[in-house]
Short mmCIF file of C-alpha atoms (C1' of nucleotides) in Angstrom, two decimals:
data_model
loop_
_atom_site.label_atom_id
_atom_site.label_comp_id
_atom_site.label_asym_id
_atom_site.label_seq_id
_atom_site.Cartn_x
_atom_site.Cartn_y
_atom_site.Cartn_z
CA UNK M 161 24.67 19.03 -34.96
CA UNK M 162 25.63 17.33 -31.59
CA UNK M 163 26.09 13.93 -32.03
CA UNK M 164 22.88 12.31 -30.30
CA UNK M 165 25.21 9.89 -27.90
CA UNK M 166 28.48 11.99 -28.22
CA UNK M 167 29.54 10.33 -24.63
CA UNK M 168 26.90 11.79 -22.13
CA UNK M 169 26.33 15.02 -21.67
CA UNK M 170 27.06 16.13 -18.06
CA UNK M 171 23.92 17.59 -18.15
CA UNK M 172 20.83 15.14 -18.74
CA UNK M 173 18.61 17.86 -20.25
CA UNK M 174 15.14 16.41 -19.35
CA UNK M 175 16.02 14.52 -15.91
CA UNK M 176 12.49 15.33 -14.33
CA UNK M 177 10.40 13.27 -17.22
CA UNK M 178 12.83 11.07 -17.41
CA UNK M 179 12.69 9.82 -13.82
CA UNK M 180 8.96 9.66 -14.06
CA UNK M 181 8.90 7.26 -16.68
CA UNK M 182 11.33 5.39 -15.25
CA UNK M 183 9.06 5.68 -11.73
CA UNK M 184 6.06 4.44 -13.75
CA UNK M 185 7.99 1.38 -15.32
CA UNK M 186 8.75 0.97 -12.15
CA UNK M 187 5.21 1.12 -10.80
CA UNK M 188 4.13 -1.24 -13.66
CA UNK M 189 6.17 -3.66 -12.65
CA UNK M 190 5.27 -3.59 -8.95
CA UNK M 191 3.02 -1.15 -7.50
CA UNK M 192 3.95 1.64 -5.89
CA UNK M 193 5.94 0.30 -3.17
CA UNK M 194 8.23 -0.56 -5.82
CA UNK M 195 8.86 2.70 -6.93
CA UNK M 196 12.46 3.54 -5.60
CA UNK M 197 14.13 6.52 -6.18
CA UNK M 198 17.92 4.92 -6.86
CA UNK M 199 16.32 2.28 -9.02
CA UNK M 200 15.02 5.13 -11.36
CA UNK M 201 17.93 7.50 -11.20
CA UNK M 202 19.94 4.22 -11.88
CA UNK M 203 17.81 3.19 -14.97
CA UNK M 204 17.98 6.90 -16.25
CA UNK M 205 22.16 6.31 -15.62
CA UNK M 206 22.13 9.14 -13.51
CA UNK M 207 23.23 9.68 -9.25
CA UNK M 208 20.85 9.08 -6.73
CA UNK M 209 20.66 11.90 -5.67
CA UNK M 210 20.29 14.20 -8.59
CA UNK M 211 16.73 13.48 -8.34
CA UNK M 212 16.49 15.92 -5.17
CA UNK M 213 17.23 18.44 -7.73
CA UNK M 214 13.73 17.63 -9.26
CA UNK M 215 11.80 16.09 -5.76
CA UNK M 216 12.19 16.95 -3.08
CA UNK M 217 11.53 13.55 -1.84
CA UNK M 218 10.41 9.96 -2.82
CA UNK M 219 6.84 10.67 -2.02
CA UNK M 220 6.78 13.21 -4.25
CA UNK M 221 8.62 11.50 -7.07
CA UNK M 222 5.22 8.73 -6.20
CA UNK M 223 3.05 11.59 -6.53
CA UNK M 224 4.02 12.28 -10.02
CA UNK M 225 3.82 8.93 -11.46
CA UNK M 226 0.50 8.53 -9.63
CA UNK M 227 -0.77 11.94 -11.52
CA UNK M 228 0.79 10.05 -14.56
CA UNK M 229 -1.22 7.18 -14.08
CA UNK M 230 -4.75 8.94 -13.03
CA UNK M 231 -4.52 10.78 -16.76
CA UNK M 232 -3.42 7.59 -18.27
CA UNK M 233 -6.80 5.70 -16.56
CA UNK M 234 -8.85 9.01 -17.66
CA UNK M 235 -7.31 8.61 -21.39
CA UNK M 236 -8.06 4.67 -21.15
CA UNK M 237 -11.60 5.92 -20.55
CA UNK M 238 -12.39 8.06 -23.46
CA UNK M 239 -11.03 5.71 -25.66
CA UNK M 240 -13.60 3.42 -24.70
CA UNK M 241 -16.49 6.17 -25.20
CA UNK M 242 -15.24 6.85 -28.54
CA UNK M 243 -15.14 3.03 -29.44
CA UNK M 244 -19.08 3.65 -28.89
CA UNK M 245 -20.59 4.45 -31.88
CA UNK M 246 -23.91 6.90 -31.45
CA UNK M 247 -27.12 4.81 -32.48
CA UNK M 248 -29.40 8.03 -32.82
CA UNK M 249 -30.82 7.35 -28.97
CA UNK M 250 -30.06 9.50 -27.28
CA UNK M 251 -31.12 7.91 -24.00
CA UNK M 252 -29.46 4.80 -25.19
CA UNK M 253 -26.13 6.05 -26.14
CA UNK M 254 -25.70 7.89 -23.06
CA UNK M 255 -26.58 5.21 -20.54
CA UNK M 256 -24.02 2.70 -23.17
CA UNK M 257 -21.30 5.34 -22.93
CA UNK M 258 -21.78 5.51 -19.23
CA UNK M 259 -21.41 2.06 -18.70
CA UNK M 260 -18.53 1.89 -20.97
CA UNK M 261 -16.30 4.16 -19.05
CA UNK M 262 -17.37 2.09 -16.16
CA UNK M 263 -15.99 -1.11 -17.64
CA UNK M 264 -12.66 0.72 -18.91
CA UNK M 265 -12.04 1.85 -15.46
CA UNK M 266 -12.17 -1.50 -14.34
CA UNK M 267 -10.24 -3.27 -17.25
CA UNK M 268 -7.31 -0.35 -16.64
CA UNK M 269 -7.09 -1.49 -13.19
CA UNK M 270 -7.00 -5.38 -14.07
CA UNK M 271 -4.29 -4.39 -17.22
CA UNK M 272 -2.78 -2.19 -15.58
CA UNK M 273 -2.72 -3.14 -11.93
CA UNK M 274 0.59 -1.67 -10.51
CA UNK M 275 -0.39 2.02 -12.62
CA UNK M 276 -3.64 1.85 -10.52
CA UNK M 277 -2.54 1.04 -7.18
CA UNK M 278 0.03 3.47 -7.57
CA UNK M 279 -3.07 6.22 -8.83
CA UNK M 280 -4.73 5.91 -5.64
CA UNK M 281 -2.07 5.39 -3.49
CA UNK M 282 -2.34 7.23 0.29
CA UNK M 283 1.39 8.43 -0.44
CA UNK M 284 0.67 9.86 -3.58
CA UNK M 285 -2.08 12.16 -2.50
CA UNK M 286 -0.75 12.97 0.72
CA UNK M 287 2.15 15.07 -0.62
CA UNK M 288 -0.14 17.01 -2.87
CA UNK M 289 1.48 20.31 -2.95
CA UNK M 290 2.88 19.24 -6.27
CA UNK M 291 2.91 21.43 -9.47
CA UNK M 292 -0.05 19.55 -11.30
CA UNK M 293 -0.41 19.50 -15.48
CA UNK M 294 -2.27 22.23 -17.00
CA UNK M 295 -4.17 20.00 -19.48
CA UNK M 296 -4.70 17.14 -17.21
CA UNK M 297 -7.75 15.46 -17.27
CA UNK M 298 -9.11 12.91 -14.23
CA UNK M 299 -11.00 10.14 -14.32
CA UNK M 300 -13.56 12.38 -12.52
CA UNK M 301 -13.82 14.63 -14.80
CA UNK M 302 -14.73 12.06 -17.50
CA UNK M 303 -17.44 10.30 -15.15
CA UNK M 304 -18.84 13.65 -14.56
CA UNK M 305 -19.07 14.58 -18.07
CA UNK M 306 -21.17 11.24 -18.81
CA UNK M 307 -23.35 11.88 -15.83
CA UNK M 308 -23.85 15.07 -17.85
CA UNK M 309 -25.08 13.37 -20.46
CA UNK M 310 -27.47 10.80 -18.57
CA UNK M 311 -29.35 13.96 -16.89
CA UNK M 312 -29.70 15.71 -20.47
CA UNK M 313 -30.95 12.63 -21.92
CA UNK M 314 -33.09 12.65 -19.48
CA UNK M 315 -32.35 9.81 -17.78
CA UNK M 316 -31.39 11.28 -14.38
CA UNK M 317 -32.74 14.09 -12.71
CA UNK M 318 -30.31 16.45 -11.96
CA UNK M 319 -30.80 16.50 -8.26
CA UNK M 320 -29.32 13.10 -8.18
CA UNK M 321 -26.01 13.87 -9.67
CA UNK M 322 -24.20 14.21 -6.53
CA UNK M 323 -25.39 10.83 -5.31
CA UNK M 324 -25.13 8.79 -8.53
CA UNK M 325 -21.65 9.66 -9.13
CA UNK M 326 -20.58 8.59 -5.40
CA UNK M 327 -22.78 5.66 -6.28
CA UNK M 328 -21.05 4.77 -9.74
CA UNK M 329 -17.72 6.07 -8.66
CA UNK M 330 -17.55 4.05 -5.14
CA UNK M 331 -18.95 0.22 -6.76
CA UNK M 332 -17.04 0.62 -9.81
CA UNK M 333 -13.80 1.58 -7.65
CA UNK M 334 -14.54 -0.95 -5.31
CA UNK M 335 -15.03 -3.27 -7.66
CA UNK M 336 -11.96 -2.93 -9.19
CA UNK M 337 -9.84 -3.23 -6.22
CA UNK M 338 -11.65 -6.26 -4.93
CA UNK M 339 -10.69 -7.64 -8.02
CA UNK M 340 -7.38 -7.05 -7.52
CA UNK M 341 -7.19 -8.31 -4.17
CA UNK M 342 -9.22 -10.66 -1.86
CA UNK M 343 -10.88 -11.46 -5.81
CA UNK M 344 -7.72 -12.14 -7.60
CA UNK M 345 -8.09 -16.08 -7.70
CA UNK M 346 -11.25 -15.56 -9.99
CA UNK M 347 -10.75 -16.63 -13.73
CA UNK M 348 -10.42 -14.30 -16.41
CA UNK M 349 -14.30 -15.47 -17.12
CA UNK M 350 -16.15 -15.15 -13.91
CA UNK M 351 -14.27 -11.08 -13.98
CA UNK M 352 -16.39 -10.81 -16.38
CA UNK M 353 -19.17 -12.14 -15.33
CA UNK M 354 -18.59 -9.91 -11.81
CA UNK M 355 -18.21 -6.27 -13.55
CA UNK M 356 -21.02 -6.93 -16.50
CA UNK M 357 -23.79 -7.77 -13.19
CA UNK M 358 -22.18 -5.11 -11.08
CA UNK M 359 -22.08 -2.71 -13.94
CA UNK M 360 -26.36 -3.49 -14.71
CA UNK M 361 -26.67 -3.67 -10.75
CA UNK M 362 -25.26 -0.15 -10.57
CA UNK M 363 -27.33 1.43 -13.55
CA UNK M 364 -30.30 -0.33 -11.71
CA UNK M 365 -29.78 2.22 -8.98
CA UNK M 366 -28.90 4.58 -11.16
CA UNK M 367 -32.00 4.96 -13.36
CA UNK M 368 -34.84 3.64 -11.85
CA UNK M 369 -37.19 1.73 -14.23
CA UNK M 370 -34.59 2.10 -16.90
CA UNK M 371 -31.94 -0.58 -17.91
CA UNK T 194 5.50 -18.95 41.71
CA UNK T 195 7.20 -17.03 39.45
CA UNK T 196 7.46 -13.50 39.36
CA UNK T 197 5.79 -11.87 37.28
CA UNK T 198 8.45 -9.45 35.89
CA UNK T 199 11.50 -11.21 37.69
CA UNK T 200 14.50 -9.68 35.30
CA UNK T 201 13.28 -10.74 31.65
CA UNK T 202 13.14 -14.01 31.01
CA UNK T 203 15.61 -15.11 28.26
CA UNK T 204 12.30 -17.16 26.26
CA UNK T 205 9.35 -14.33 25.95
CA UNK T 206 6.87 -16.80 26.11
CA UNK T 207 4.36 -15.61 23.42
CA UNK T 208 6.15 -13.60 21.15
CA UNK T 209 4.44 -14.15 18.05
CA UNK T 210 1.06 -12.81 19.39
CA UNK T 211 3.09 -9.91 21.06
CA UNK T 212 5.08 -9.00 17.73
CA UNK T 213 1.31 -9.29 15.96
CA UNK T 214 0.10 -6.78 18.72
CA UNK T 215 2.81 -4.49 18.12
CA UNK T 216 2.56 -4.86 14.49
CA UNK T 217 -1.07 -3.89 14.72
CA UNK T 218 -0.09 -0.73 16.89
CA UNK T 219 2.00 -0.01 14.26
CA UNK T 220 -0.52 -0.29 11.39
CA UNK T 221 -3.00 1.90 13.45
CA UNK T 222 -0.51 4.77 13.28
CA UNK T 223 0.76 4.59 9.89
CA UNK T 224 -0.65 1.89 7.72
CA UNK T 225 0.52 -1.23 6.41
CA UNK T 226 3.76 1.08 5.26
CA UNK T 227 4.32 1.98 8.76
CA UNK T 228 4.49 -2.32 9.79
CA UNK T 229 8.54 -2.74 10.47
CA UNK T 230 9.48 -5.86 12.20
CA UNK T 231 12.75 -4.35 13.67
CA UNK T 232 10.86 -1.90 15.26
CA UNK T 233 7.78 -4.20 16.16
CA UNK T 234 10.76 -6.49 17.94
CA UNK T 235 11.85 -3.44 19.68
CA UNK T 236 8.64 -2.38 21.21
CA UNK T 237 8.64 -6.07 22.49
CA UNK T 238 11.88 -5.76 23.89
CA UNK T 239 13.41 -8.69 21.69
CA UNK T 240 16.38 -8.97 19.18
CA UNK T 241 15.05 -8.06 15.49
CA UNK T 242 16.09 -11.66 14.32
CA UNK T 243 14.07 -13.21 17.40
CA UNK T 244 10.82 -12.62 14.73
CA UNK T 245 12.14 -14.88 12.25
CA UNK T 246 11.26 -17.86 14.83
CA UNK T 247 7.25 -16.67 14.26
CA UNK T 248 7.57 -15.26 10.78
CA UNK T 249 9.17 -16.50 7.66
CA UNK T 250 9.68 -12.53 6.56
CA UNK T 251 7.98 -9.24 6.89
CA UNK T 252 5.19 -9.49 4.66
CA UNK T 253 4.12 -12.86 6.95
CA UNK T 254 3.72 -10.70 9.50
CA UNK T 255 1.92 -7.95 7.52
CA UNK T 256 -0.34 -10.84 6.78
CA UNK T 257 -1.01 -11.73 10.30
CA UNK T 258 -1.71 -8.00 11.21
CA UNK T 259 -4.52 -8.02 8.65
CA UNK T 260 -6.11 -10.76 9.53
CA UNK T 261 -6.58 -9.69 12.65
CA UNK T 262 -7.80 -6.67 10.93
CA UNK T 263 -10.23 -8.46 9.37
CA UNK T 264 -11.62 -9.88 12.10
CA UNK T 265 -11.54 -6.61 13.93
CA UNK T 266 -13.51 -5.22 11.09
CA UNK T 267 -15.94 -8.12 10.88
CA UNK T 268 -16.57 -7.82 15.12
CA UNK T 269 -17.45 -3.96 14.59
CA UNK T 270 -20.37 -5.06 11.67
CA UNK T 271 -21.86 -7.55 13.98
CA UNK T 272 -21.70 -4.97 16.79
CA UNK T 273 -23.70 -2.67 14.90
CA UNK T 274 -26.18 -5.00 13.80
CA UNK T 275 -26.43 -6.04 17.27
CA UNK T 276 -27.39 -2.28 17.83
CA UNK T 277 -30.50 -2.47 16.00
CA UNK T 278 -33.26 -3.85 18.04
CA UNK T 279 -35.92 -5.38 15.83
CA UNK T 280 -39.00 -4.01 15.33
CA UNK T 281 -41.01 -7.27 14.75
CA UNK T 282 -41.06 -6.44 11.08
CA UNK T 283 -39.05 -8.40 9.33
CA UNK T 284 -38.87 -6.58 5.82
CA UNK T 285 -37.64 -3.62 7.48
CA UNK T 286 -35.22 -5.59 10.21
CA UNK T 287 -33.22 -7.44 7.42
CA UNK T 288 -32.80 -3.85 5.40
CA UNK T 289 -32.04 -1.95 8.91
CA UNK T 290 -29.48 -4.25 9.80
CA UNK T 291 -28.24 -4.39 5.69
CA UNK T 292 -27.82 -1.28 5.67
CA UNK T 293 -26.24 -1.28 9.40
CA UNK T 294 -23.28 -3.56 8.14
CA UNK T 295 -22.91 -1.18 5.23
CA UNK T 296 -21.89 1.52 7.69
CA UNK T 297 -20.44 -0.14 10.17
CA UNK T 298 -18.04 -1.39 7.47
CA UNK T 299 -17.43 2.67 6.45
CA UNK T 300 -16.89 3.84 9.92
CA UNK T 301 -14.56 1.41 10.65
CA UNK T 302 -12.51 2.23 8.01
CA UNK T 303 -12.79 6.25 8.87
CA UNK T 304 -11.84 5.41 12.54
CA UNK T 305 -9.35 2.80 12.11
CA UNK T 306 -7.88 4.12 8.54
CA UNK T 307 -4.43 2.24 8.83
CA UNK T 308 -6.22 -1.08 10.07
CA UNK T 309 -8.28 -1.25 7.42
CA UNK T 310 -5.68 -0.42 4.73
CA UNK T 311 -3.85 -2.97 6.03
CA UNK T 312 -6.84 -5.19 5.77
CA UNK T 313 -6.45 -4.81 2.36
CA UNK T 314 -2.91 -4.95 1.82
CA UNK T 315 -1.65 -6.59 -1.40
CA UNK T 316 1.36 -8.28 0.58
CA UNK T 317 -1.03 -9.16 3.07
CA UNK T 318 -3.08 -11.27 1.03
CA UNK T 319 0.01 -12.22 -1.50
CA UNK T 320 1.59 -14.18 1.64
CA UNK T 321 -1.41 -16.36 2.04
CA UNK T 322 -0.09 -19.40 2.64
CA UNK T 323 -0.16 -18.34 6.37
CA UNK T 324 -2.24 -20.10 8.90
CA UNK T 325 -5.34 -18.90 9.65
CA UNK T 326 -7.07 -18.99 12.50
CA UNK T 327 -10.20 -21.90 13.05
CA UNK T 328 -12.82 -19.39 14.83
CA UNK T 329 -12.04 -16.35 12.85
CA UNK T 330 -15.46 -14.45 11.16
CA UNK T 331 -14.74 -12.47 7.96
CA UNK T 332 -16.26 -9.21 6.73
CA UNK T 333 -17.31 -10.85 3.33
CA UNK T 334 -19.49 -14.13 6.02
CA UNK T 335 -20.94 -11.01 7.70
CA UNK T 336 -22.28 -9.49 4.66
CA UNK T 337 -22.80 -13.00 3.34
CA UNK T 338 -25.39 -13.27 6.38
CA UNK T 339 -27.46 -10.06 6.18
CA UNK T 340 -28.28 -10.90 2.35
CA UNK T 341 -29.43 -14.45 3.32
CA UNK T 342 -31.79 -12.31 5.76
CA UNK T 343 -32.93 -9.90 2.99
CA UNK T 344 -33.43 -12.91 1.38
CA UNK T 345 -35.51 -14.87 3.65
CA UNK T 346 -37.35 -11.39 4.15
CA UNK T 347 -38.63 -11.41 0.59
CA UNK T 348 -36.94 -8.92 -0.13
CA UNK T 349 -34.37 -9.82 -2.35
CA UNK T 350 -34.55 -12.42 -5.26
CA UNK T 351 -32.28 -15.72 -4.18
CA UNK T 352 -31.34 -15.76 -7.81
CA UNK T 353 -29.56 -12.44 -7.41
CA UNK T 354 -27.60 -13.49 -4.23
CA UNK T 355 -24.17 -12.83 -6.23
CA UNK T 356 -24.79 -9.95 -7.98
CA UNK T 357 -26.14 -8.48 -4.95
CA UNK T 358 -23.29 -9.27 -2.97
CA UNK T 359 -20.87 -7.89 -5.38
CA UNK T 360 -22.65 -4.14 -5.59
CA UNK T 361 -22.70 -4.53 -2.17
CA UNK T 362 -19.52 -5.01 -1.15
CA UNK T 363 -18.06 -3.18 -3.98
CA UNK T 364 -19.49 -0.14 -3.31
CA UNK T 365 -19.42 0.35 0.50
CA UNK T 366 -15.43 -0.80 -0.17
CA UNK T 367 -14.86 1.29 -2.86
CA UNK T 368 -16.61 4.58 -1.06
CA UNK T 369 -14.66 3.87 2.14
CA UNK T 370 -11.66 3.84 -0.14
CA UNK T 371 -12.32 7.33 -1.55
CA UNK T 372 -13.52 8.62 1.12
CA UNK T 373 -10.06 7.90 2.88
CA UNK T 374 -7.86 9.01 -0.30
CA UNK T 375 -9.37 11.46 -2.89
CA UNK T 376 -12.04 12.40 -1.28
CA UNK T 377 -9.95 13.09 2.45
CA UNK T 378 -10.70 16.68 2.48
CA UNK T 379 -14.13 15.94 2.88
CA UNK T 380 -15.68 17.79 6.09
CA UNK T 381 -17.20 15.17 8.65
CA UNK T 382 -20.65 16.44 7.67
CA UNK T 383 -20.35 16.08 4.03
CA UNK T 384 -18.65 12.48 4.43
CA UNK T 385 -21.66 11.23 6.44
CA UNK T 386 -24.21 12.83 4.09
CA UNK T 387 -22.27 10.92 1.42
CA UNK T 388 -22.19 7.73 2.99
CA UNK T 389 -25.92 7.94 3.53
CA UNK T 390 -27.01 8.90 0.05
CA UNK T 391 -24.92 6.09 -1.12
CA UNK T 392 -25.99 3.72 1.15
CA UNK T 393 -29.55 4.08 -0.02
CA UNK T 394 -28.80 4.01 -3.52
CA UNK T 395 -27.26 1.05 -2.96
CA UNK T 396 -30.26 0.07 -1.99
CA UNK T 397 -32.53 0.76 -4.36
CA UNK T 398 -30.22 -1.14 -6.11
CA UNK T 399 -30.53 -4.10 -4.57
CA UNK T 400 -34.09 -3.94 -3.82
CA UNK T 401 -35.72 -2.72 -7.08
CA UNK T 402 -39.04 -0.73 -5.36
CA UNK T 403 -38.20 -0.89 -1.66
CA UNK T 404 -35.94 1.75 0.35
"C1'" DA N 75 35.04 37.17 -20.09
"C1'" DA N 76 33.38 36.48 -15.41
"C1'" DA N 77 29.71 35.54 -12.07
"C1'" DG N 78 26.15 32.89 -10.58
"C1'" DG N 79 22.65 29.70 -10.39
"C1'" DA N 80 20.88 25.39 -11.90
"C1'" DT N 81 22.03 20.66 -12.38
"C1'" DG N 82 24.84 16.27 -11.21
"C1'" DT N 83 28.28 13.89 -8.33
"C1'" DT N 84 30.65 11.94 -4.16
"C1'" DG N 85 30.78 10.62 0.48
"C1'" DA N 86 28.51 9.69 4.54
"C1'" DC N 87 24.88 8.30 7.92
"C1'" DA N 88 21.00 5.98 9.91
"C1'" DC N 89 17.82 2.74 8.96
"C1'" DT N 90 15.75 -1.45 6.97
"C1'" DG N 91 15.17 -6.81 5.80
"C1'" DT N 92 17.55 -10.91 6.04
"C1'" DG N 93 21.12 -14.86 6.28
"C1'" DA N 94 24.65 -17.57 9.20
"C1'" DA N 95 26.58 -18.93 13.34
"C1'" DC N 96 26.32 -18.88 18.25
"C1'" DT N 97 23.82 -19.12 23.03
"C1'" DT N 98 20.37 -20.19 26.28
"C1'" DC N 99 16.92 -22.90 28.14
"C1'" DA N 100 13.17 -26.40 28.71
"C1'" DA N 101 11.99 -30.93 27.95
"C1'" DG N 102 12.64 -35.67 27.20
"C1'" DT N 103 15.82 -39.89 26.85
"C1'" DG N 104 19.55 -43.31 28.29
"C1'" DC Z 149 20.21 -38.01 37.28
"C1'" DA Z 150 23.50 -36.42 33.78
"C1'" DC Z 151 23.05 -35.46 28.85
"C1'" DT Z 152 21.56 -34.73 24.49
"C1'" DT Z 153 18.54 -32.22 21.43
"C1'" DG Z 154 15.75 -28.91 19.34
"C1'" DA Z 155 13.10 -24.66 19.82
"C1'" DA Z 156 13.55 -19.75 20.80
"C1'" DG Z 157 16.70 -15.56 21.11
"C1'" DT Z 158 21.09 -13.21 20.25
"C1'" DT Z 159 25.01 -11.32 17.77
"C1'" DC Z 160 27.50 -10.28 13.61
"C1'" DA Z 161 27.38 -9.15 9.02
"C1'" DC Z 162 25.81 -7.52 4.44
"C1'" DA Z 163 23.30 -5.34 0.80
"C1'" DG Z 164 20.04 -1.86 -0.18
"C1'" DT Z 165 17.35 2.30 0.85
"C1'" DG Z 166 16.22 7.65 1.68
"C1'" DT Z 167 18.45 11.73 2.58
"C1'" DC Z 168 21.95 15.45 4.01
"C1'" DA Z 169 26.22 18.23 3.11
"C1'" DA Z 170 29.88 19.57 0.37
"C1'" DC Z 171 31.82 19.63 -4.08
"C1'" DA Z 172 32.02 19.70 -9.49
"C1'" DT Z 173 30.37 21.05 -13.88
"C1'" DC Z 174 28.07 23.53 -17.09
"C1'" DC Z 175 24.66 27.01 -19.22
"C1'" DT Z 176 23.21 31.77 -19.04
"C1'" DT Z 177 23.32 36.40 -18.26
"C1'" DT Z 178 25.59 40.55 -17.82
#
DNA sequence: AAAGGATGTTGACACTGTGAACTTCAAGTG
DNA sequence: CACTTGAAGTTCACAGTGTCAACATCCTTT
């Protein structure tokens, strides 16, 4: 049995993970642009640069705590469906779902501002040739899979998908970052207030004649 | 008469409009990232320090460079409503030129991606204490304008002025968002057929039984 | 047991934002 | 008109950053 802090091993064993978490404390704390790659090697009480060993660059050390925070906002999103319990409609438990992952999406962002800037960051995606998680699920995925829902309830035709998800995806992502920015005066009430209208504005275009 | 360009005068004469130009040349090719004052005092032809006469720090002048952003975003709506010559009815006029300003806004931030990031900055609008200029039109009075019309029109409930406003804005923002990041692969074709479909969802949001 | 590759470390360089002290110049005061 | 004075630019300096090259250490495989 190796004594768990014998004096530190010259070897750190699980650098790479260790970095990221450090990169998305980081990113909590201050957005992306405050993800630093000596800052997290120092808080991991390693060298600079034995990160290079795991990135090949900053950007890509961004990318991962972005792809970090995309499954975190996908996870914070089936929570929320899960905290909706099924009423026996079918129509209405899809369209309350829907909505629901709606309003998650936006309360991550507010919670969880710095994770969320950082998830949709123009660095981040840019160096994309990452290795990405095998069981990683995005916050696409999730909308899709309620969209899937809405169309078998028969709700939505399923010609419309397509559009309604650009629809529901663009105003609730909008949303969210005007919220965040030219928005972020607004009191914790009139937030509210914004993403409950915008959320029944958005199912008003979504299903005609049904709210 | 002076010279025009007699050897460099010791006083520039307008630097902090000329370090805002640069800055915004800047922006154009990289983002707000890409906005460094040493090297936005160097395209001047000025000591890096020199800025600190016009700007308090670097994220001042970020701030600067967005609002003229803004108001370079807000001149290209107006432009494009300009575009559309009325047709004597009104109904259709206020959701022509609506709908105009909706992709006006979209284009501009396809064809001038690192303005409009920088637009919508966070350290742009965290320095705000800056001042702003007396004559400058936002993007938000623009939009502000064209739902008055839809209003006046008939077309759109007075009532639902806010909530309108906030799908509105929300989603044209949020799709030129994704558009620019996830969605970046996006052939030119597909991104226009997108921006189309979710224009007019949009507005069959807005205007429950009218497109 | 020795080789070799993966993992960390040190040292160095160019670049950034920013503070302090100095210089130049235009404008107003006695 | 000489002379001060304050705004606008400059130089020097420092801490902090990303990244490269060369070196050190350790696990693994043969």
């Amino acid at each position: 049995m190796t004594p768990a802090t014998s004096v530190k091993p010259y070897h750190h064993g699980d650098l790479r993970n260790a970095l990221v978490e450090a990169g998305v404390e980081l990113a909590r704390e201050g957005g992306p642009a405050a993800i630093v790659l000596r800052e997290a090697a120092r808080r991991v009480g390693v060298s600079p640069n034995a990160a290079y060993r795991h990135f090949d660059s900053l950007p890509a050390l961004v990318t991962a705590v972005a792809q970090r925070a995309l499954t975190d906002l996908a996870k914070a999103m089936q929570t929320e469906i899960r905290r909706c319990r099924p009423s026996g409609d079918e129509q209405a438990d899809a369209w309350r779902t829907a909505r629901a992952v709606g309003k998650a999406y936006v309360e991550f962002a507010l919670r969880e501002q710095g994770l969320f800037q950082t998830a949709f960051d123009r660095r981040a995606h840019a160096a994309a040739s990452d290795h990405i998680e095998p069981g990683a699920v995005s916050p696409q995925d999730v909308l899709t899979e309620r969209l899937e829902a809405l169309v078998a309830a028969g709700l939505l035709p399923a010609a419309d998908m397509a559009a309604a998800r650009m629809l529901a995806w663009s105003s609730v992502h909008g949303l969210a970052l005007l919220l965040l920015g030219p928005l972020e005066h607004l009191s914790r009430r009139e937030r509210k207030a914004m993403v409950e209208a915008t959320l029944d504005q958005v199912g008003a275009g979504l299903l005609p004649g049904r709210t």
